[in-house]
Amino acid sequence: MSSNEHGQNQRENQSVLVFNALIIGFVGGAAASFAGMIAHYVNFMDFSPRFILTSWSNMSWIEHWLGVVMTIIVFGILSMVIALIYYGFFKRMKSILTGIIFGAVCWALLIFVLKPMFSDLPAFSKMSSNTIITSACIFILYGLFVGYSISYDHQEYIREKNNAQKQQEGEGNLVVKK
């Protein structure tokens, strides 16, 4: 295999990893927002993930099924960006602790830094302990899912690349006996 073909295969594999990170991010964000909807429905949280829409608009459709679907899609899309950030900075991390910390940092950023952007998100001081614990746990599980999945995918890529190199070296050392 020429070095040009090897470089092209490596770029293709990198783009597959980025695409996988985007898919992981969307699924993680959609699942986390759905879990937040359920937590709000069963009164574990004082606010619904719909705050992302209701903070910007007061249209009536947000309170119905279409609002639920749009909230899940919006969180999925925002999570794709967050997954790319994780991919860019932490994909080489092998510990699940990295994903847990990442999720906790995302929660803290939302609650303490991005709060002014979302008027329907209650202030930390006005949240009940159930809301704080439940929302933090959802974000920690989200970070764990995104972080571990992206890191695992990257480690598999490295393992396959190393196996392919060993196989090429083995083929190059074959001696034909007559």
PDB file of C-alpha atoms in Angstrom:
ATOM      1  CA  MET A   1       0.000   0.000   0.000  1.00  0.00           C
ATOM      2  CA  SER A   2       1.473   3.360  -0.982  1.00  0.00           C
ATOM      3  CA  SER A   3       1.871   6.150   1.530  1.00  0.00           C
ATOM      4  CA  ASN A   4      -0.766   8.175  -0.361  1.00  0.00           C
ATOM      5  CA  GLU A   5      -3.342   5.380   0.001  1.00  0.00           C
ATOM      6  CA  HIS A   6      -2.397   4.937   3.659  1.00  0.00           C
ATOM      7  CA  GLY A   7      -2.864   8.682   4.297  1.00  0.00           C
ATOM      8  CA  GLN A   8      -6.225   8.671   2.536  1.00  0.00           C
ATOM      9  CA  ASN A   9      -7.411   5.663   4.580  1.00  0.00           C
ATOM     10  CA  GLN A  10      -6.311   7.407   7.761  1.00  0.00           C
ATOM     11  CA  ARG A  11      -8.262  10.579   6.818  1.00  0.00           C
ATOM     12  CA  GLU A  12     -11.330   8.474   6.007  1.00  0.00           C
ATOM     13  CA  ASN A  13     -11.058   6.708   9.369  1.00  0.00           C
ATOM     14  CA  GLN A  14     -10.726  10.064  11.135  1.00  0.00           C
ATOM     15  CA  SER A  15     -13.867  11.349   9.432  1.00  0.00           C
ATOM     16  CA  VAL A  16     -15.694   8.172  10.487  1.00  0.00           C
ATOM     17  CA  LEU A  17     -14.610   8.850  14.087  1.00  0.00           C
ATOM     18  CA  VAL A  18     -15.916  12.426  13.893  1.00  0.00           C
ATOM     19  CA  PHE A  19     -19.192  11.206  12.376  1.00  0.00           C
ATOM     20  CA  ASN A  20     -19.505   8.624  15.166  1.00  0.00           C
ATOM     21  CA  ALA A  21     -18.882  11.366  17.744  1.00  0.00           C
ATOM     22  CA  LEU A  22     -21.703  13.395  16.194  1.00  0.00           C
ATOM     23  CA  ILE A  23     -24.069  10.414  16.347  1.00  0.00           C
ATOM     24  CA  ILE A  24     -23.037   9.662  19.939  1.00  0.00           C
ATOM     25  CA  GLY A  25     -23.630  13.303  20.844  1.00  0.00           C
ATOM     26  CA  PHE A  26     -27.079  13.417  19.276  1.00  0.00           C
ATOM     27  CA  VAL A  27     -28.199  10.170  20.910  1.00  0.00           C
ATOM     28  CA  GLY A  28     -26.784  11.236  24.285  1.00  0.00           C
ATOM     29  CA  GLY A  29     -28.445  14.643  24.180  1.00  0.00           C
ATOM     30  CA  ALA A  30     -31.770  13.234  23.029  1.00  0.00           C
ATOM     31  CA  ALA A  31     -31.727  10.521  25.706  1.00  0.00           C
ATOM     32  CA  ALA A  32     -30.739  12.978  28.454  1.00  0.00           C
ATOM     33  CA  SER A  33     -33.488  15.439  27.506  1.00  0.00           C
ATOM     34  CA  PHE A  34     -36.013  12.597  27.367  1.00  0.00           C
ATOM     35  CA  ALA A  35     -34.872  11.461  30.829  1.00  0.00           C
ATOM     36  CA  GLY A  36     -35.283  15.056  32.004  1.00  0.00           C
ATOM     37  CA  MET A  37     -38.820  15.132  30.617  1.00  0.00           C
ATOM     38  CA  ILE A  38     -39.694  11.972  32.508  1.00  0.00           C
ATOM     39  CA  ALA A  39     -38.029  13.291  35.693  1.00  0.00           C
ATOM     40  CA  HIS A  40     -40.092  16.473  35.423  1.00  0.00           C
ATOM     41  CA  TYR A  41     -43.277  14.513  34.732  1.00  0.00           C
ATOM     42  CA  VAL A  42     -42.835  12.399  37.888  1.00  0.00           C
ATOM     43  CA  ASN A  43     -41.935  15.527  39.905  1.00  0.00           C
ATOM     44  CA  PHE A  44     -38.242  14.765  40.474  1.00  0.00           C
ATOM     45  CA  MET A  45     -37.340  18.104  38.873  1.00  0.00           C
ATOM     46  CA  ASP A  46     -38.987  21.514  39.230  1.00  0.00           C
ATOM     47  CA  PHE A  47     -38.267  22.456  35.612  1.00  0.00           C
ATOM     48  CA  SER A  48     -38.689  20.728  32.297  1.00  0.00           C
ATOM     49  CA  PRO A  49     -36.001  20.541  29.602  1.00  0.00           C
ATOM     50  CA  ARG A  50     -38.476  22.597  27.582  1.00  0.00           C
ATOM     51  CA  PHE A  51     -36.894  25.626  29.251  1.00  0.00           C
ATOM     52  CA  ILE A  52     -34.621  25.728  26.230  1.00  0.00           C
ATOM     53  CA  LEU A  53     -37.643  26.634  24.073  1.00  0.00           C
ATOM     54  CA  THR A  54     -39.866  28.448  26.563  1.00  0.00           C
ATOM     55  CA  SER A  55     -37.060  30.864  27.481  1.00  0.00           C
ATOM     56  CA  TRP A  56     -37.084  32.165  23.921  1.00  0.00           C
ATOM     57  CA  SER A  57     -40.721  31.787  22.902  1.00  0.00           C
ATOM     58  CA  ASN A  58     -44.175  31.563  24.454  1.00  0.00           C
ATOM     59  CA  MET A  59     -45.888  29.752  21.596  1.00  0.00           C
ATOM     60  CA  SER A  60     -48.582  27.299  22.697  1.00  0.00           C
ATOM     61  CA  TRP A  61     -47.227  24.329  20.700  1.00  0.00           C
ATOM     62  CA  ILE A  62     -44.234  24.108  23.054  1.00  0.00           C
ATOM     63  CA  GLU A  63     -46.486  22.729  25.811  1.00  0.00           C
ATOM     64  CA  HIS A  64     -47.761  19.870  23.608  1.00  0.00           C
ATOM     65  CA  TRP A  65     -46.170  16.808  21.993  1.00  0.00           C
ATOM     66  CA  LEU A  66     -44.457  18.907  19.316  1.00  0.00           C
ATOM     67  CA  GLY A  67     -42.682  20.835  22.062  1.00  0.00           C
ATOM     68  CA  VAL A  68     -41.380  17.563  23.494  1.00  0.00           C
ATOM     69  CA  VAL A  69     -40.097  16.421  20.097  1.00  0.00           C
ATOM     70  CA  MET A  70     -38.500  19.789  19.315  1.00  0.00           C
ATOM     71  CA  THR A  71     -36.870  19.915  22.752  1.00  0.00           C
ATOM     72  CA  ILE A  72     -35.337  16.481  22.223  1.00  0.00           C
ATOM     73  CA  ILE A  73     -34.083  17.494  18.770  1.00  0.00           C
ATOM     74  CA  VAL A  74     -32.628  20.805  20.013  1.00  0.00           C
ATOM     75  CA  PHE A  75     -30.824  19.083  22.880  1.00  0.00           C
ATOM     76  CA  GLY A  76     -29.565  16.437  20.462  1.00  0.00           C
ATOM     77  CA  ILE A  77     -28.145  19.078  18.119  1.00  0.00           C
ATOM     78  CA  LEU A  78     -26.533  21.050  20.957  1.00  0.00           C
ATOM     79  CA  SER A  79     -25.107  17.816  22.281  1.00  0.00           C
ATOM     80  CA  MET A  80     -23.431  17.162  18.925  1.00  0.00           C
ATOM     81  CA  VAL A  81     -21.373  20.309  19.479  1.00  0.00           C
ATOM     82  CA  ILE A  82     -20.553  19.219  23.028  1.00  0.00           C
ATOM     83  CA  ALA A  83     -19.515  15.770  21.746  1.00  0.00           C
ATOM     84  CA  LEU A  84     -17.161  17.397  19.234  1.00  0.00           C
ATOM     85  CA  ILE A  85     -15.593  19.361  22.077  1.00  0.00           C
ATOM     86  CA  TYR A  86     -15.110  16.129  24.029  1.00  0.00           C
ATOM     87  CA  TYR A  87     -13.711  14.439  20.930  1.00  0.00           C
ATOM     88  CA  GLY A  88     -11.261  17.270  20.359  1.00  0.00           C
ATOM     89  CA  PHE A  89      -9.904  17.450  23.902  1.00  0.00           C
ATOM     90  CA  PHE A  90     -10.525  14.166  25.711  1.00  0.00           C
ATOM     91  CA  LYS A  91     -10.842  11.336  23.180  1.00  0.00           C
ATOM     92  CA  ARG A  92      -7.579   9.755  24.364  1.00  0.00           C
ATOM     93  CA  MET A  93      -8.725   9.482  27.981  1.00  0.00           C
ATOM     94  CA  LYS A  94      -9.294   5.882  29.036  1.00  0.00           C
ATOM     95  CA  SER A  95     -10.963   6.497  32.394  1.00  0.00           C
ATOM     96  CA  ILE A  96     -14.722   6.682  32.874  1.00  0.00           C
ATOM     97  CA  LEU A  97     -14.006   9.325  35.489  1.00  0.00           C
ATOM     98  CA  THR A  98     -13.247  11.784  32.676  1.00  0.00           C
ATOM     99  CA  GLY A  99     -16.782  11.404  31.298  1.00  0.00           C
ATOM    100  CA  ILE A 100     -18.323  11.732  34.751  1.00  0.00           C
ATOM    101  CA  ILE A 101     -16.386  14.937  35.438  1.00  0.00           C
ATOM    102  CA  PHE A 102     -17.239  16.211  31.948  1.00  0.00           C
ATOM    103  CA  GLY A 103     -20.964  15.701  32.636  1.00  0.00           C
ATOM    104  CA  ALA A 104     -20.697  17.438  36.011  1.00  0.00           C
ATOM    105  CA  VAL A 105     -18.882  20.380  34.394  1.00  0.00           C
ATOM    106  CA  CYS A 106     -21.581  20.613  31.698  1.00  0.00           C
ATOM    107  CA  TRP A 107     -24.246  20.724  34.446  1.00  0.00           C
ATOM    108  CA  ALA A 108     -22.356  23.422  36.352  1.00  0.00           C
ATOM    109  CA  LEU A 109     -21.908  25.472  33.169  1.00  0.00           C
ATOM    110  CA  LEU A 110     -25.634  25.308  32.446  1.00  0.00           C
ATOM    111  CA  ILE A 111     -26.747  26.122  35.981  1.00  0.00           C
ATOM    112  CA  PHE A 112     -24.198  28.801  36.863  1.00  0.00           C
ATOM    113  CA  VAL A 113     -22.827  30.276  33.618  1.00  0.00           C
ATOM    114  CA  LEU A 114     -25.534  29.909  30.968  1.00  0.00           C
ATOM    115  CA  LYS A 115     -28.456  30.595  33.333  1.00  0.00           C
ATOM    116  CA  PRO A 116     -28.895  34.226  32.156  1.00  0.00           C
ATOM    117  CA  MET A 117     -29.662  32.952  28.638  1.00  0.00           C
ATOM    118  CA  PHE A 118     -32.583  30.883  29.881  1.00  0.00           C
ATOM    119  CA  SER A 119     -35.171  32.840  31.828  1.00  0.00           C
ATOM    120  CA  ASP A 120     -37.309  29.748  32.525  1.00  0.00           C
ATOM    121  CA  LEU A 121     -34.426  27.893  34.175  1.00  0.00           C
ATOM    122  CA  PRO A 122     -34.746  28.506  37.934  1.00  0.00           C
ATOM    123  CA  ALA A 123     -31.790  29.898  39.846  1.00  0.00           C
ATOM    124  CA  PHE A 124     -29.704  27.387  41.782  1.00  0.00           C
ATOM    125  CA  SER A 125     -30.837  28.875  45.089  1.00  0.00           C
ATOM    126  CA  LYS A 126     -34.496  28.308  44.166  1.00  0.00           C
ATOM    127  CA  MET A 127     -34.056  24.669  43.111  1.00  0.00           C
ATOM    128  CA  SER A 128     -35.152  21.890  45.425  1.00  0.00           C
ATOM    129  CA  SER A 129     -32.625  19.278  46.486  1.00  0.00           C
ATOM    130  CA  ASN A 130     -34.478  16.713  44.336  1.00  0.00           C
ATOM    131  CA  THR A 131     -34.068  18.955  41.296  1.00  0.00           C
ATOM    132  CA  ILE A 132     -30.367  19.533  41.924  1.00  0.00           C
ATOM    133  CA  ILE A 133     -29.595  15.857  42.491  1.00  0.00           C
ATOM    134  CA  THR A 134     -31.739  14.589  39.616  1.00  0.00           C
ATOM    135  CA  SER A 135     -30.482  17.104  37.051  1.00  0.00           C
ATOM    136  CA  ALA A 136     -26.855  16.600  38.137  1.00  0.00           C
ATOM    137  CA  CYS A 137     -27.249  12.821  37.850  1.00  0.00           C
ATOM    138  CA  ILE A 138     -28.771  13.097  34.370  1.00  0.00           C
ATOM    139  CA  PHE A 139     -25.848  15.265  33.259  1.00  0.00           C
ATOM    140  CA  ILE A 140     -23.311  12.915  34.869  1.00  0.00           C
ATOM    141  CA  LEU A 141     -24.865   9.940  33.069  1.00  0.00           C
ATOM    142  CA  TYR A 142     -24.879  11.977  29.856  1.00  0.00           C
ATOM    143  CA  GLY A 143     -21.180  12.806  30.279  1.00  0.00           C
ATOM    144  CA  LEU A 144     -20.402   9.181  31.074  1.00  0.00           C
ATOM    145  CA  PHE A 145     -22.226   7.974  27.960  1.00  0.00           C
ATOM    146  CA  VAL A 146     -20.688  10.522  25.613  1.00  0.00           C
ATOM    147  CA  GLY A 147     -17.219  10.341  27.116  1.00  0.00           C
ATOM    148  CA  TYR A 148     -16.935   6.590  27.351  1.00  0.00           C
ATOM    149  CA  SER A 149     -18.439   6.008  23.897  1.00  0.00           C
ATOM    150  CA  ILE A 150     -16.147   8.484  22.157  1.00  0.00           C
ATOM    151  CA  SER A 151     -13.056   7.280  24.025  1.00  0.00           C
ATOM    152  CA  TYR A 152     -13.909   3.639  23.336  1.00  0.00           C
ATOM    153  CA  ASP A 153     -14.405   4.372  19.638  1.00  0.00           C
ATOM    154  CA  HIS A 154     -11.052   6.156  19.501  1.00  0.00           C
ATOM    155  CA  GLN A 155      -9.269   3.323  21.346  1.00  0.00           C
ATOM    156  CA  GLU A 156     -10.737   0.798  18.903  1.00  0.00           C
ATOM    157  CA  TYR A 157      -9.451   2.902  16.009  1.00  0.00           C
ATOM    158  CA  ILE A 158      -5.949   2.941  17.537  1.00  0.00           C
ATOM    159  CA  ARG A 159      -6.065  -0.820  18.147  1.00  0.00           C
ATOM    160  CA  GLU A 160      -7.137  -1.543  14.562  1.00  0.00           C
ATOM    161  CA  LYS A 161      -4.469   0.802  13.200  1.00  0.00           C
ATOM    162  CA  ASN A 162      -1.767  -0.934  15.260  1.00  0.00           C
ATOM    163  CA  ASN A 163      -2.973  -4.375  14.146  1.00  0.00           C
ATOM    164  CA  ALA A 164      -2.906  -3.266  10.502  1.00  0.00           C
ATOM    165  CA  GLN A 165       0.655  -1.955  10.908  1.00  0.00           C
ATOM    166  CA  LYS A 166       1.777  -5.219  12.531  1.00  0.00           C
ATOM    167  CA  GLN A 167       0.146  -7.169   9.730  1.00  0.00           C
ATOM    168  CA  GLN A 168       1.915  -5.040   7.096  1.00  0.00           C
ATOM    169  CA  GLU A 169       5.250  -5.488   8.857  1.00  0.00           C
ATOM    170  CA  GLY A 170       4.638  -9.243   9.015  1.00  0.00           C
ATOM    171  CA  GLU A 171       3.904  -9.375   5.279  1.00  0.00           C
ATOM    172  CA  GLY A 172       7.045  -7.394   4.538  1.00  0.00           C
ATOM    173  CA  ASN A 173       9.211  -9.869   6.495  1.00  0.00           C
ATOM    174  CA  LEU A 174       7.966 -12.968   4.706  1.00  0.00           C
ATOM    175  CA  VAL A 175      10.771 -14.793   2.935  1.00  0.00           C
ATOM    176  CA  VAL A 176       9.950 -17.173   0.138  1.00  0.00           C
ATOM    177  CA  LYS A 177      11.876 -20.442   0.432  1.00  0.00           C
ATOM    178  CA  LYS A 178      12.593 -22.600  -2.605  1.00  0.00           C
TER     179      LYS A 178
END
